[in-house]
Short mmCIF file of C-alpha atoms in Angstrom, two decimals:
data_model
loop_
_atom_site.label_atom_id
_atom_site.label_comp_id
_atom_site.label_asym_id
_atom_site.label_seq_id
_atom_site.Cartn_x
_atom_site.Cartn_y
_atom_site.Cartn_z
CA MET A 1 72.02 30.70 -53.27
CA LEU A 2 74.90 32.41 -51.52
CA SER A 3 73.76 33.89 -48.21
CA LYS A 4 74.72 37.12 -46.46
CA ARG A 5 77.06 36.60 -43.53
CA ILE A 6 76.88 37.81 -39.93
CA ILE A 7 80.31 38.13 -38.31
CA PRO A 8 80.98 38.89 -34.65
CA CYS A 9 84.40 40.48 -34.05
CA LEU A 10 86.43 39.74 -30.92
CA ASP A 11 89.24 41.98 -29.70
CA ILE A 12 92.10 39.99 -28.22
CA LYS A 13 94.87 41.16 -25.91
CA ASN A 14 97.49 38.75 -24.56
CA GLY A 15 95.32 35.82 -25.57
CA ARG A 16 92.23 37.08 -23.74
CA THR A 17 89.03 38.73 -24.91
CA VAL A 18 89.17 42.44 -24.19
CA LYS A 19 86.31 44.28 -22.48
CA GLY A 20 82.79 44.33 -23.53
CA VAL A 21 81.59 40.78 -23.33
CA ASN A 22 78.50 40.09 -21.32
CA PHE A 23 77.23 36.58 -21.93
CA VAL A 24 75.48 35.15 -18.92
CA SER A 25 76.01 31.64 -20.19
CA LEU A 26 79.79 31.97 -20.28
CA ARG A 27 81.81 30.70 -17.38
CA ASP A 28 84.74 32.85 -18.37
CA ALA A 29 83.89 35.88 -20.48
CA GLY A 30 87.57 36.50 -21.10
CA ASP A 31 88.17 33.17 -22.77
CA PRO A 32 88.08 33.66 -26.55
CA VAL A 33 87.78 29.94 -27.21
CA GLU A 34 84.66 29.57 -25.12
CA LEU A 35 83.16 32.70 -26.62
CA ALA A 36 83.97 31.51 -30.15
CA ALA A 37 82.34 28.14 -29.51
CA GLN A 38 79.26 29.91 -28.17
CA TYR A 39 79.01 32.04 -31.30
CA ALA A 40 79.53 29.05 -33.58
CA GLN A 41 76.63 27.30 -31.89
CA THR A 42 74.29 30.25 -31.96
CA GLY A 43 74.39 31.02 -35.66
CA ALA A 44 77.41 33.21 -36.38
CA ASP A 45 78.59 32.55 -39.93
CA GLU A 46 82.19 33.42 -39.32
CA LEU A 47 84.34 35.07 -36.66
CA VAL A 48 87.04 37.72 -36.75
CA PHE A 49 89.73 37.91 -34.07
CA LEU A 50 91.56 41.19 -33.88
CA ASP A 51 94.75 41.04 -31.85
CA ILE A 52 95.50 44.42 -30.29
CA THR A 53 98.62 43.24 -28.48
CA ALA A 54 101.81 44.96 -29.51
CA THR A 55 104.61 42.86 -28.04
CA GLU A 56 106.44 40.08 -29.83
CA GLU A 57 105.99 37.55 -27.01
CA ALA A 58 102.26 37.96 -27.37
CA ARG A 59 102.48 36.88 -31.03
CA ALA A 60 103.27 33.36 -29.86
CA THR A 61 100.28 33.51 -27.55
CA LEU A 62 98.16 34.44 -30.56
CA ALA A 63 99.35 31.41 -32.53
CA ASN A 64 98.40 29.19 -29.59
CA LEU A 65 95.03 30.85 -29.38
CA VAL A 66 94.41 30.31 -33.10
CA HIS A 67 95.23 26.64 -32.62
CA ASP A 68 92.79 26.33 -29.71
CA VAL A 69 90.03 28.15 -31.58
CA ALA A 70 90.48 25.97 -34.68
CA GLU A 71 90.28 22.92 -32.48
CA ALA A 72 87.02 24.09 -30.92
CA ILE A 73 84.88 25.56 -33.70
CA ASN A 74 83.40 24.32 -36.96
CA ILE A 75 82.95 27.63 -38.77
CA PRO A 76 85.58 29.74 -40.53
CA PHE A 77 87.53 32.48 -38.78
CA THR A 78 89.86 35.33 -39.68
CA VAL A 79 92.76 36.62 -37.62
CA GLY A 80 94.10 40.16 -37.86
CA GLY A 81 96.25 42.65 -36.01
CA GLY A 82 99.96 43.31 -36.33
CA ILE A 83 100.57 40.99 -39.30
CA ARG A 84 103.55 42.27 -41.26
CA SER A 85 105.07 39.41 -43.20
CA VAL A 86 104.58 36.17 -45.09
CA GLU A 87 106.10 34.37 -42.08
CA ASP A 88 103.52 35.87 -39.70
CA VAL A 89 100.74 34.57 -41.94
CA ASP A 90 102.32 31.15 -42.40
CA ILE A 91 102.31 30.56 -38.62
CA LEU A 92 98.66 31.61 -38.24
CA LEU A 93 97.44 29.50 -41.17
CA LYS A 94 99.43 26.49 -40.00
CA ASN A 95 97.73 26.77 -36.64
CA GLY A 96 94.32 26.61 -38.25
CA ALA A 97 93.24 30.16 -39.19
CA ASP A 98 91.16 30.20 -42.38
CA LYS A 99 91.93 33.77 -43.35
CA ILE A 100 94.15 36.57 -42.15
CA SER A 101 93.52 40.27 -42.35
CA ILE A 102 96.07 43.00 -42.91
CA ASN A 103 95.50 46.72 -42.60
CA SER A 104 98.27 49.27 -41.92
CA SER A 105 100.96 46.91 -43.16
CA ALA A 106 99.20 46.67 -46.53
CA VAL A 107 99.21 50.45 -46.91
CA ARG A 108 102.87 50.70 -45.92
CA ASN A 109 103.87 47.75 -48.09
CA PRO A 110 101.23 47.04 -50.77
CA GLN A 111 103.43 44.29 -52.26
CA LEU A 112 102.59 42.23 -49.16
CA ILE A 113 99.10 41.69 -50.62
CA ASN A 114 100.61 40.24 -53.82
CA ASP A 115 103.05 38.11 -51.86
CA LEU A 116 100.39 36.66 -49.58
CA SER A 117 97.89 35.93 -52.32
CA SER A 118 100.43 34.24 -54.56
CA LYS A 119 101.76 32.12 -51.70
CA PHE A 120 98.55 31.23 -49.89
CA GLY A 121 95.80 32.10 -52.39
CA SER A 122 93.46 35.11 -52.53
CA GLN A 123 90.80 33.26 -50.58
CA CYS A 124 92.65 33.73 -47.29
CA VAL A 125 93.74 37.34 -47.75
CA VAL A 126 91.38 39.92 -46.27
CA VAL A 127 92.45 43.54 -46.55
CA ALA A 128 90.93 45.66 -43.80
CA ILE A 129 90.45 49.34 -44.60
CA ASP A 130 89.60 52.01 -42.02
CA ALA A 131 88.36 55.23 -43.55
CA LYS A 132 86.81 58.55 -42.64
CA GLU A 133 85.00 61.11 -44.77
CA ILE A 134 86.87 64.42 -44.83
CA ASP A 135 85.37 67.27 -46.86
CA GLY A 136 83.35 64.84 -48.95
CA GLN A 137 86.36 62.61 -49.61
CA TRP A 138 86.79 59.19 -48.04
CA LYS A 139 90.39 58.90 -46.83
CA VAL A 140 92.12 55.76 -45.60
CA HIS A 141 93.35 55.90 -41.99
CA LEU A 142 95.99 53.82 -40.24
CA VAL A 143 96.70 52.48 -36.77
CA GLY A 144 93.12 51.75 -35.83
CA GLY A 145 91.88 54.87 -37.58
CA LYS A 146 94.17 57.29 -35.77
CA VAL A 147 96.55 58.30 -38.54
CA PRO A 148 95.12 59.83 -41.74
CA THR A 149 96.68 59.15 -45.14
CA GLU A 150 96.22 60.75 -48.54
CA LEU A 151 94.87 57.48 -49.97
CA ASP A 152 91.38 57.61 -51.43
CA LEU A 153 89.22 54.80 -50.05
CA PHE A 154 87.78 53.71 -53.38
CA GLU A 155 91.06 53.85 -55.27
CA TRP A 156 92.73 51.84 -52.52
CA ALA A 157 89.90 49.28 -52.56
CA GLN A 158 90.40 48.76 -56.29
CA GLU A 159 94.15 48.51 -55.87
CA VAL A 160 93.94 45.84 -53.16
CA GLU A 161 91.61 43.83 -55.40
CA GLN A 162 94.08 44.06 -58.29
CA ARG A 163 96.90 43.01 -55.99
CA GLY A 164 95.05 39.84 -55.07
CA ALA A 165 92.96 40.49 -51.97
CA GLY A 166 90.13 37.99 -51.68
CA GLU A 167 87.92 40.18 -49.55
CA ILE A 168 87.70 43.71 -48.17
CA LEU A 169 86.73 44.54 -44.59
CA PHE A 170 85.67 48.18 -44.67
CA THR A 171 85.26 50.04 -41.38
CA SER A 172 83.84 53.54 -41.44
CA MET A 173 85.48 55.48 -38.63
CA ASP A 174 82.62 57.97 -38.86
CA HIS A 175 80.10 55.26 -38.02
CA ASP A 176 82.10 53.00 -35.72
CA GLY A 177 80.79 53.17 -32.17
CA THR A 178 77.79 55.38 -33.07
CA LYS A 179 75.27 52.51 -33.22
CA ASP A 180 73.56 54.64 -35.82
CA GLY A 181 73.82 52.37 -38.85
CA PHE A 182 76.49 51.42 -41.38
CA ALA A 183 78.10 53.67 -44.03
CA ASN A 184 75.69 52.42 -46.68
CA LYS A 185 76.39 54.98 -49.39
CA ALA A 186 80.13 54.43 -49.33
CA LEU A 187 79.60 50.66 -49.10
CA ALA A 188 77.29 50.58 -52.11
CA LYS A 189 79.81 52.59 -54.11
CA MET A 190 82.63 50.24 -53.12
CA CYS A 191 80.56 47.17 -53.99
CA GLU A 192 79.97 48.65 -57.46
CA LEU A 193 83.67 49.26 -57.97
CA VAL A 194 85.18 45.99 -56.81
CA ASN A 195 84.31 42.42 -57.71
CA ILE A 196 85.35 40.73 -54.48
CA PRO A 197 83.19 40.33 -51.36
CA VAL A 198 82.93 43.34 -49.03
CA ILE A 199 82.42 43.02 -45.28
CA ALA A 200 80.78 46.07 -43.71
CA SER A 201 81.88 47.24 -40.28
CA GLY A 202 81.08 50.16 -38.01
CA GLY A 203 77.73 51.46 -36.87
CA ALA A 204 75.60 48.45 -36.00
CA GLY A 205 73.11 49.32 -33.30
CA LYS A 206 69.76 47.83 -34.27
CA LYS A 207 68.57 44.88 -36.31
CA GLU A 208 67.25 47.26 -38.99
CA HIS A 209 70.79 48.45 -39.60
CA PHE A 210 71.70 45.01 -40.85
CA ILE A 211 68.73 44.94 -43.22
CA ASP A 212 69.86 48.33 -44.55
CA VAL A 213 73.51 47.34 -44.96
CA PHE A 214 72.56 44.39 -47.12
CA LYS A 215 69.79 46.13 -49.10
CA ASP A 216 71.20 49.66 -49.45
CA GLY A 217 74.87 49.07 -48.72
CA LYS A 218 74.98 45.95 -50.96
CA ALA A 219 77.42 44.38 -48.51
CA ASP A 220 78.19 40.67 -48.64
CA ALA A 221 78.70 40.38 -44.91
CA ALA A 222 78.25 42.54 -41.82
CA LEU A 223 80.59 42.66 -38.86
CA ALA A 224 79.81 43.95 -35.38
CA ALA A 225 81.12 43.59 -31.85
CA SER A 226 79.28 45.13 -28.92
CA VAL A 227 75.71 44.50 -30.09
CA PHE A 228 76.53 40.79 -30.16
CA HIS A 229 78.82 40.63 -27.13
CA PHE A 230 76.29 42.33 -24.86
CA GLY A 231 73.46 40.24 -26.18
CA GLU A 232 71.64 43.34 -27.44
CA ILE A 233 71.04 41.58 -30.74
CA PRO A 234 70.86 37.78 -30.53
CA ILE A 235 72.11 36.41 -33.86
CA SER A 236 69.23 33.95 -34.24
CA GLU A 237 66.67 36.77 -33.88
CA LEU A 238 68.63 38.94 -36.28
CA LYS A 239 68.68 36.21 -38.89
CA ASN A 240 64.95 35.64 -38.59
CA ASP A 241 64.36 39.35 -39.18
CA LEU A 242 66.71 39.37 -42.16
CA LYS A 243 64.91 36.38 -43.65
CA GLN A 244 61.54 38.10 -43.17
CA ALA A 245 62.97 41.09 -45.01
CA GLY A 246 63.75 38.85 -47.96
CA ILE A 247 67.49 38.61 -47.35
CA GLN A 248 69.14 35.24 -47.87
CA VAL A 249 70.67 34.01 -44.60
CA ARG A 250 71.77 30.68 -43.16
CA ILE A 251 69.38 29.63 -40.42
CA MET B 1 89.94 2.67 -38.40
CA LYS B 2 92.98 4.28 -39.96
CA LEU B 3 92.26 7.66 -41.49
CA VAL B 4 94.98 9.48 -43.42
CA ILE B 5 94.92 13.10 -44.57
CA ILE B 6 97.28 13.53 -47.51
CA ASP B 7 99.83 16.15 -46.47
CA TYR B 8 101.47 17.56 -49.59
CA GLY B 9 101.82 21.18 -48.52
CA ALA B 10 98.55 22.63 -49.85
CA GLY B 11 95.95 23.69 -47.44
CA ASN B 12 94.52 24.18 -44.04
CA ILE B 13 94.83 20.52 -43.05
CA LYS B 14 94.87 21.32 -39.35
CA SER B 15 91.19 22.26 -39.52
CA ILE B 16 90.32 18.96 -41.16
CA GLN B 17 92.27 17.04 -38.55
CA PHE B 18 90.50 18.95 -35.78
CA ALA B 19 87.09 18.28 -37.35
CA PHE B 20 87.70 14.54 -37.25
CA GLU B 21 89.01 14.79 -33.70
CA ARG B 22 85.71 16.39 -32.70
CA LEU B 23 84.09 13.25 -34.13
CA GLY B 24 86.41 11.10 -32.03
CA VAL B 25 88.65 9.93 -34.89
CA HIS B 26 92.35 10.63 -35.00
CA ALA B 27 93.54 11.38 -38.53
CA VAL B 28 97.19 10.91 -39.46
CA LEU B 29 98.87 13.49 -41.71
CA SER B 30 101.06 11.79 -44.27
CA SER B 31 102.65 12.03 -47.71
CA ASP B 32 104.06 8.52 -47.49
CA ALA B 33 102.76 6.25 -50.27
CA LYS B 34 102.73 3.11 -48.13
CA GLU B 35 100.93 4.79 -45.27
CA ILE B 36 98.32 6.28 -47.60
CA GLN B 37 97.76 2.94 -49.36
CA ALA B 38 97.37 1.15 -46.03
CA ALA B 39 94.70 3.57 -44.76
CA ASP B 40 91.06 2.56 -44.47
CA LYS B 41 90.00 6.00 -45.63
CA VAL B 42 91.86 8.87 -47.25
CA ILE B 43 91.23 12.62 -47.25
CA PHE B 44 92.66 14.61 -50.15
CA PRO B 45 92.55 18.30 -49.12
CA GLY B 46 93.74 21.45 -50.86
CA VAL B 47 93.51 25.21 -50.92
CA GLY B 48 95.49 27.66 -53.02
CA ALA B 49 96.35 27.52 -56.71
CA ALA B 50 95.94 24.41 -58.89
CA GLY B 51 99.28 24.65 -60.69
CA ALA B 52 101.38 24.90 -57.53
CA ALA B 53 99.39 22.18 -55.79
CA MET B 54 99.75 19.76 -58.71
CA LYS B 55 103.47 20.38 -58.76
CA MET B 56 103.69 19.53 -55.06
CA LEU B 57 101.72 16.31 -55.70
CA LYS B 58 104.09 15.37 -58.51
CA ASP B 59 107.16 16.10 -56.42
CA LYS B 60 105.92 13.51 -53.95
CA ASN B 61 104.79 11.09 -56.69
CA LEU B 62 101.27 11.31 -55.33
CA ASP B 63 99.75 12.19 -58.74
CA THR B 64 100.06 8.58 -59.84
CA LEU B 65 99.20 7.08 -56.46
CA ILE B 66 95.88 8.83 -55.76
CA PRO B 67 93.93 7.64 -58.85
CA LYS B 68 94.89 4.03 -58.00
CA LEU B 69 93.57 4.10 -54.44
CA THR B 70 90.79 1.58 -53.81
CA GLN B 71 89.56 2.62 -50.35
CA PRO B 72 87.05 5.50 -49.94
CA VAL B 73 88.73 8.82 -50.76
CA LEU B 74 87.28 12.25 -50.00
CA GLY B 75 88.63 15.24 -51.92
CA ILE B 76 87.96 18.67 -50.43
CA CYS B 77 87.87 22.02 -52.28
CA LEU B 78 91.00 22.21 -54.45
CA GLY B 79 91.31 18.46 -53.87
CA LEU B 80 88.06 18.04 -55.82
CA GLN B 81 89.32 20.26 -58.62
CA LEU B 82 92.62 18.38 -58.93
CA MET B 83 90.67 15.12 -59.22
CA CYS B 84 89.12 16.39 -62.47
CA ARG B 85 90.48 16.08 -66.01
CA TYR B 86 91.82 19.60 -66.42
CA SER B 87 91.65 23.01 -64.72
CA GLU B 88 91.57 26.39 -66.42
CA GLU B 89 93.58 27.61 -63.43
CA ASP B 90 97.22 27.71 -64.56
CA HIS B 91 96.13 25.36 -67.43
CA THR B 92 96.64 22.40 -65.14
CA PRO B 93 96.08 18.79 -66.24
CA GLY B 94 94.39 16.99 -63.33
CA LEU B 95 94.29 13.43 -62.01
CA GLY B 96 91.44 12.49 -64.37
CA ILE B 97 89.32 10.73 -61.77
CA PHE B 98 86.26 12.76 -62.74
CA ASP B 99 85.50 13.20 -66.45
CA VAL B 100 85.00 16.94 -66.33
CA ASP B 101 87.00 20.16 -66.61
CA VAL B 102 87.31 22.94 -64.03
CA LYS B 103 86.31 26.45 -65.16
CA ARG B 104 86.60 29.95 -63.72
CA PHE B 105 83.52 31.82 -62.50
CA ASP B 106 82.55 34.59 -64.90
CA ALA B 107 83.70 37.75 -63.10
CA SER B 108 81.43 39.89 -65.30
CA LYS B 109 78.41 38.19 -63.69
CA VAL B 110 79.40 37.29 -60.12
CA LYS B 111 81.96 38.23 -57.50
CA VAL B 112 85.08 36.10 -57.66
CA PRO B 113 86.00 34.37 -55.37
CA GLN B 114 82.71 33.09 -54.07
CA ILE B 115 83.08 33.26 -50.29
CA GLY B 116 80.42 32.21 -47.81
CA TRP B 117 77.54 29.93 -47.07
CA ASN B 118 75.66 28.53 -50.05
CA SER B 119 72.91 25.92 -50.13
CA ILE B 120 73.19 22.47 -51.71
CA ASN B 121 70.48 20.47 -53.42
CA SER B 122 69.80 17.37 -55.58
CA LEU B 123 71.71 15.40 -52.95
CA LYS B 124 72.67 11.84 -53.89
CA THR B 125 74.56 8.94 -52.33
CA GLU B 126 75.20 7.96 -48.71
CA LEU B 127 77.57 10.93 -48.32
CA PHE B 128 74.45 13.05 -47.76
CA ASP B 129 72.49 10.67 -45.53
CA GLY B 130 70.59 12.72 -42.96
CA VAL B 131 71.41 16.01 -44.73
CA ASN B 132 68.38 18.05 -45.78
CA GLU B 133 68.01 19.50 -49.25
CA ASP B 134 68.99 23.21 -49.27
CA SER B 135 71.29 22.85 -46.26
CA TYR B 136 73.98 25.51 -45.99
CA ILE B 137 77.67 24.70 -46.37
CA TYR B 138 80.79 26.91 -46.50
CA MET B 139 82.36 27.56 -49.92
CA VAL B 140 85.50 29.48 -50.87
CA HIS B 141 86.53 29.22 -54.51
CA SER B 142 87.13 31.05 -57.80
CA TYR B 143 86.97 27.98 -60.06
CA PHE B 144 84.12 25.48 -60.31
CA VAL B 145 83.09 22.17 -61.82
CA PRO B 146 80.01 22.27 -64.08
CA LYS B 147 77.19 19.78 -63.54
CA CYS B 148 78.00 16.35 -64.97
CA ASP B 149 77.07 12.65 -64.68
CA GLN B 150 79.22 12.34 -61.57
CA THR B 151 77.59 15.25 -59.72
CA ILE B 152 76.06 14.18 -56.39
CA ALA B 153 75.18 17.64 -55.04
CA GLU B 154 74.51 20.96 -56.74
CA ALA B 155 74.83 24.60 -55.73
CA THR B 156 73.98 27.79 -57.59
CA TYR B 157 76.22 30.81 -58.06
CA ASP B 158 76.82 31.80 -61.67
CA GLY B 159 74.28 29.09 -62.59
CA ALA B 160 74.10 25.57 -61.18
CA TYR B 161 77.38 23.72 -60.64
CA SER B 162 78.79 20.65 -58.86
CA ALA B 163 79.00 21.01 -55.08
CA ALA B 164 80.08 17.35 -54.81
CA LEU B 165 81.15 14.54 -57.13
CA ARG B 166 81.48 10.79 -56.94
CA ARG B 167 83.01 8.05 -59.06
CA ASP B 168 83.33 4.56 -57.56
CA ASN B 169 85.30 4.92 -54.30
CA PHE B 170 86.16 8.57 -54.99
CA TYR B 171 84.04 11.28 -53.36
CA ALA B 172 84.74 14.99 -53.37
CA THR B 173 83.17 18.20 -52.09
CA GLN B 174 83.77 21.69 -53.43
CA PHE B 175 82.74 23.05 -50.02
CA HIS B 176 84.61 22.68 -46.74
CA PRO B 177 82.75 20.14 -44.57
CA GLU B 178 85.24 20.83 -41.76
CA LYS B 179 84.00 24.45 -41.69
CA SER B 180 80.33 23.79 -42.41
CA SER B 181 78.97 23.55 -38.88
CA SER B 182 76.71 20.59 -38.01
CA VAL B 183 75.85 19.87 -41.67
CA GLY B 184 79.53 19.42 -42.44
CA GLU B 185 79.96 17.18 -39.42
CA GLN B 186 77.16 14.94 -40.66
CA ILE B 187 78.85 14.66 -44.06
CA LEU B 188 82.21 13.74 -42.49
CA LYS B 189 80.46 11.18 -40.29
CA ASN B 190 78.78 9.73 -43.38
CA PHE B 191 82.14 9.46 -45.12
CA LEU B 192 83.59 7.61 -42.15
CA ALA B 193 80.66 5.18 -42.32
CA ILE B 194 81.12 4.32 -46.04
#
C-alpha cells in the first residue's frame, strides 16, 4: 500500500542551510549535503530544498548543491525557489533533482506549468501554493506569502492540476509558524477537488498534528521544517506514532 | 565490470549513476551501440512520456538494439514500460520484451500519478535476494503493468500490479531503486551480482 510521506524542508541561501538547524550530530549545521544525508538515514521519505537566494550568481551555486545532494542521498528530493523557465528546470534536473517546485512564477505565467509537464513529465512538476483565509475565502499569495492575489485557492489548485502539475504543495500562511496544527479543513477540501497528491505545509508543532493532517486533512504527505531541524520531533518516533494510529508509513 | 547506462535523453540518469558510485561501481553513460553491446551489464532508464521516449530511442536506433542484448539488462520506471508490448500512453508500440501491455491508472479510483513509497511483495528471482517481503520502495508513475507470467514483484495501488518483471536476461523495476534507500541499494547490488 502507498504510504504517507514525511518531508523535512531546508531553506538554502548561497548554497548554505539558513538558520534554525540544531543537530548535535552534525559537524557543520550549515552544510545542506550533510543535513540531507542525515535526514535520509533517519527516515525522511523525501526532502525539499527551498532556495531563498535572489542573485543570478547564486543560481549556479544551487545547481552545484543539487549535484552534491544527488550524489549523497538515496531518497528523492525537490528543489524550489526562483525557478522561472524551462531552462532553469533543465539545469536542476540534469544535476540530479527529482522534482522542482514553482510558486509565484506559475501564478504570473500559468503556461509554464504546461510547458514543464510536457517537456519533463508531470511527475517532476510540483506547484507550491501559499494561501491565507480572508473573510472566509482562501486567497493565493505570492512572494513567500507577502503579496495577496485575487486567485481563489481551490480554483487555482484545480487549474494547476489541469495544466499538468504532478503534485501540489499547499502552505497555509495562517498556520505557518504557529505550531498549532495544519489547515486540515482547507486541505481536506482540496484533496476532494483534485486528483493529484497534496503535500501539507504550515503549522506542525506536535506529533498529533501529523496524525490529524493525514486523518482529517486527507493529505498525502506532510512537510515541516523547525520541528525536525531542532530535533523537537525525531522522524523515527513520529513514524512509530503514526503507525500506532493506523496510518501507513515507511519504517 | 563494465556497466553502461543507456543515455537517450529520457530521465534522471545522474541519480542512477550516483547510486552505483555509492556502491563503488562507475557506470558509463552511452548511446553508442558498440559500447552498449560490449558492456557486462546495461541499465535502461527513463522518465517522462512514452511516445517521446520511444521516438528518442528510434532516433538513435536503440529500439532494435535493446531487445537483442544478451547480457543482464535492468529497465527502470519508463524503461520497464517501454520494454512491454504496447503502452496506452500516446498509443506507443513498445520493444516487446515483456508480453504485456501498459495501462493507465483509473483516475476515478486513485490519484494519478502515484507518487511515494509503496510496498512490494511476492518477490521472486535473485534480484530480490536479501529483500524482505513488504519492503518499501519509491514509485512515481501514471501508467502501470498488470500482473502477468513475467511478474517478479507485486505492489498494490488500484489493485495489484507488476512492480518488477523478468524475462531471460531482461529485468525491470517500475520503482526507482536509485531512490529507494537501503532496499533499493540491495536490489542494485543484486543486479550487479547476476
